[in-house]
Coordinates of C-alpha atoms in Angstrom, one line a residue:
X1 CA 49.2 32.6 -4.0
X2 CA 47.8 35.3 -6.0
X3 CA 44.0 33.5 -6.8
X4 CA 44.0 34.6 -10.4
X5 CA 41.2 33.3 -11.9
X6 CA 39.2 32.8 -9.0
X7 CA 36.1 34.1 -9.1
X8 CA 35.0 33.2 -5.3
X9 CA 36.7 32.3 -2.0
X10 CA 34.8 29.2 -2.7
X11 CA 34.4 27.4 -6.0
X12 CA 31.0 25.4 -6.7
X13 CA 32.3 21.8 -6.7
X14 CA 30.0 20.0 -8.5
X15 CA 28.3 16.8 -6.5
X16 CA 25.8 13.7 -6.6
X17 CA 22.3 14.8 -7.0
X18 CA 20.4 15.4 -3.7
X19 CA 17.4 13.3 -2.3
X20 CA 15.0 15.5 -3.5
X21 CA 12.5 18.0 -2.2
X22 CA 10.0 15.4 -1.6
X23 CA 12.1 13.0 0.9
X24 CA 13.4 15.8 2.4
X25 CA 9.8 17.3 3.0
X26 CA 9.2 14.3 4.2
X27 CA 11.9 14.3 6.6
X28 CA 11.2 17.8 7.5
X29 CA 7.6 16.8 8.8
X30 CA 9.1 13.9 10.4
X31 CA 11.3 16.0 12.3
X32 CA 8.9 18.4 13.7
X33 CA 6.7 15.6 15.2
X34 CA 9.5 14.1 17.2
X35 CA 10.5 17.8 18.4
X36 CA 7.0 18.2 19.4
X37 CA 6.7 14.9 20.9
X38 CA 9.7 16.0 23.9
X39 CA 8.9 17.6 26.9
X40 CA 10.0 20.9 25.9
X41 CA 9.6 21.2 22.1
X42 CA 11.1 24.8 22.2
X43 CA 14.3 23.9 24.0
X44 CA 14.7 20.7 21.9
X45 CA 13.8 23.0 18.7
X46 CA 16.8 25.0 19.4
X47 CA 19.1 22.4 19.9
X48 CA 18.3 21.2 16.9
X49 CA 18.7 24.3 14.9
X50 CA 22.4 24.6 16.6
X51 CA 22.8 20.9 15.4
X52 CA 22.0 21.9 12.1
X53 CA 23.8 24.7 11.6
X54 CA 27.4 22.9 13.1
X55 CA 26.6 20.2 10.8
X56 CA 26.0 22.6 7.5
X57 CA 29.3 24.6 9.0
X58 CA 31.3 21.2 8.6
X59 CA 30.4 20.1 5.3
X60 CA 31.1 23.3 3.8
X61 CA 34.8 23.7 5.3
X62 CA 34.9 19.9 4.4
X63 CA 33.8 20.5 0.7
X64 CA 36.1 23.6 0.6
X65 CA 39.4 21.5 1.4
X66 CA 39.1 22.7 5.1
X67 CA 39.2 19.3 7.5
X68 CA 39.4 19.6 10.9
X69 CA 41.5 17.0 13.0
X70 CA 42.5 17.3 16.5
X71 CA 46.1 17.4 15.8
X72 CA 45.5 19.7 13.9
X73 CA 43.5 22.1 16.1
X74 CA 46.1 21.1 18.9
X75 CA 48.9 22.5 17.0
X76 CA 47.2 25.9 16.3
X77 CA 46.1 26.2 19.9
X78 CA 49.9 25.4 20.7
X79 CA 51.2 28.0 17.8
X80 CA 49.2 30.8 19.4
X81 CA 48.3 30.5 23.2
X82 CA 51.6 28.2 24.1
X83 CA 52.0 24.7 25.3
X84 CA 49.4 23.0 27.7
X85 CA 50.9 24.0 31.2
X86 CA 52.4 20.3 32.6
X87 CA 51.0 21.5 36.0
X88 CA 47.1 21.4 34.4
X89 CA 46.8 25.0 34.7
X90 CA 45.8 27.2 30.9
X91 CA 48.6 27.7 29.0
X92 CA 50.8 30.2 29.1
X93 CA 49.8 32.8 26.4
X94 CA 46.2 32.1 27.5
X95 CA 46.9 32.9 31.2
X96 CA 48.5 36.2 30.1
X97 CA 46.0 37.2 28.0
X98 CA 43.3 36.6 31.0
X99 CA 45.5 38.3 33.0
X100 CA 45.6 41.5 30.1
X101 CA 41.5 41.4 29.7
X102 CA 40.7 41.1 33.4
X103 CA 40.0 44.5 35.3
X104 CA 42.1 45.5 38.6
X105 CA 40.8 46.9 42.0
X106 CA 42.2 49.5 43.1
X107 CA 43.0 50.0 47.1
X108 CA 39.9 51.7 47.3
X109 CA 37.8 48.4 45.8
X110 CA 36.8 50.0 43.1
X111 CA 37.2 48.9 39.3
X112 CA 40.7 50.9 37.7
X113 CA 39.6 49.5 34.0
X114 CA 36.2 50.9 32.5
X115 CA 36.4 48.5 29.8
X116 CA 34.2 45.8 31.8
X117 CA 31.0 47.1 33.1
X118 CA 31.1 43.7 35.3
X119 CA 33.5 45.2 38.3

């Protein structure tokens, strides 16, 4: 697919009209009261603004064409880390790719990657 004529990776699709900025001012205020109202408004805040932000991510790849199912997801996982290992353990591309990232000791104890400042 070539995308002549397209002018963005995504293409405005034109929708209903929203609430308007007055409910969702109201809403807005609303909001911040019952944040404020939990024990600890700046913990609660942020989960909140993660919330939000998954929730905008989802629309968009919804509106773009992009649904996510869990067969879906499954089936990539399977395509590029292998099957789920049938004795519970990561799969096998996974657990080679751990293996690849993970620094070795050497017989002395110390680190023989410098890749990973952890070791």
């Amino acid at each position: 697919m070539s995308g002549a004529g397209q002018t963005a990776l995504f293409d405005a699709v034109p929708g209903p009209p929203g609430p308007g900025i007055t409910a969702l001012t109201r809403v807005y205020a609303d909001q911040l009261t019952r944040v404020a109202a939990t024990g600890d408004p700046g913990r609660f805040r942020l989960l909140v603004a993660a919330e939000s932000a998954g929730a905008l991510i989802a629309s968009e790849m919804g509106a773009a064409g992009l649904p996510w199912r869990a067969d879906v997801h499954d089936a990539v996982l399977a395509e590029l880390l292998g099957e789920p290992s049938p004795m519970g353990g990561p799969p096998r591309r996974l657990a080679e790719l751990g293996r690849a990232g993970s620094p070795t000791r050497s017989g002395s104890g110390r680190c023989t990657r410098t890749a990973r400042p952890s070791c």
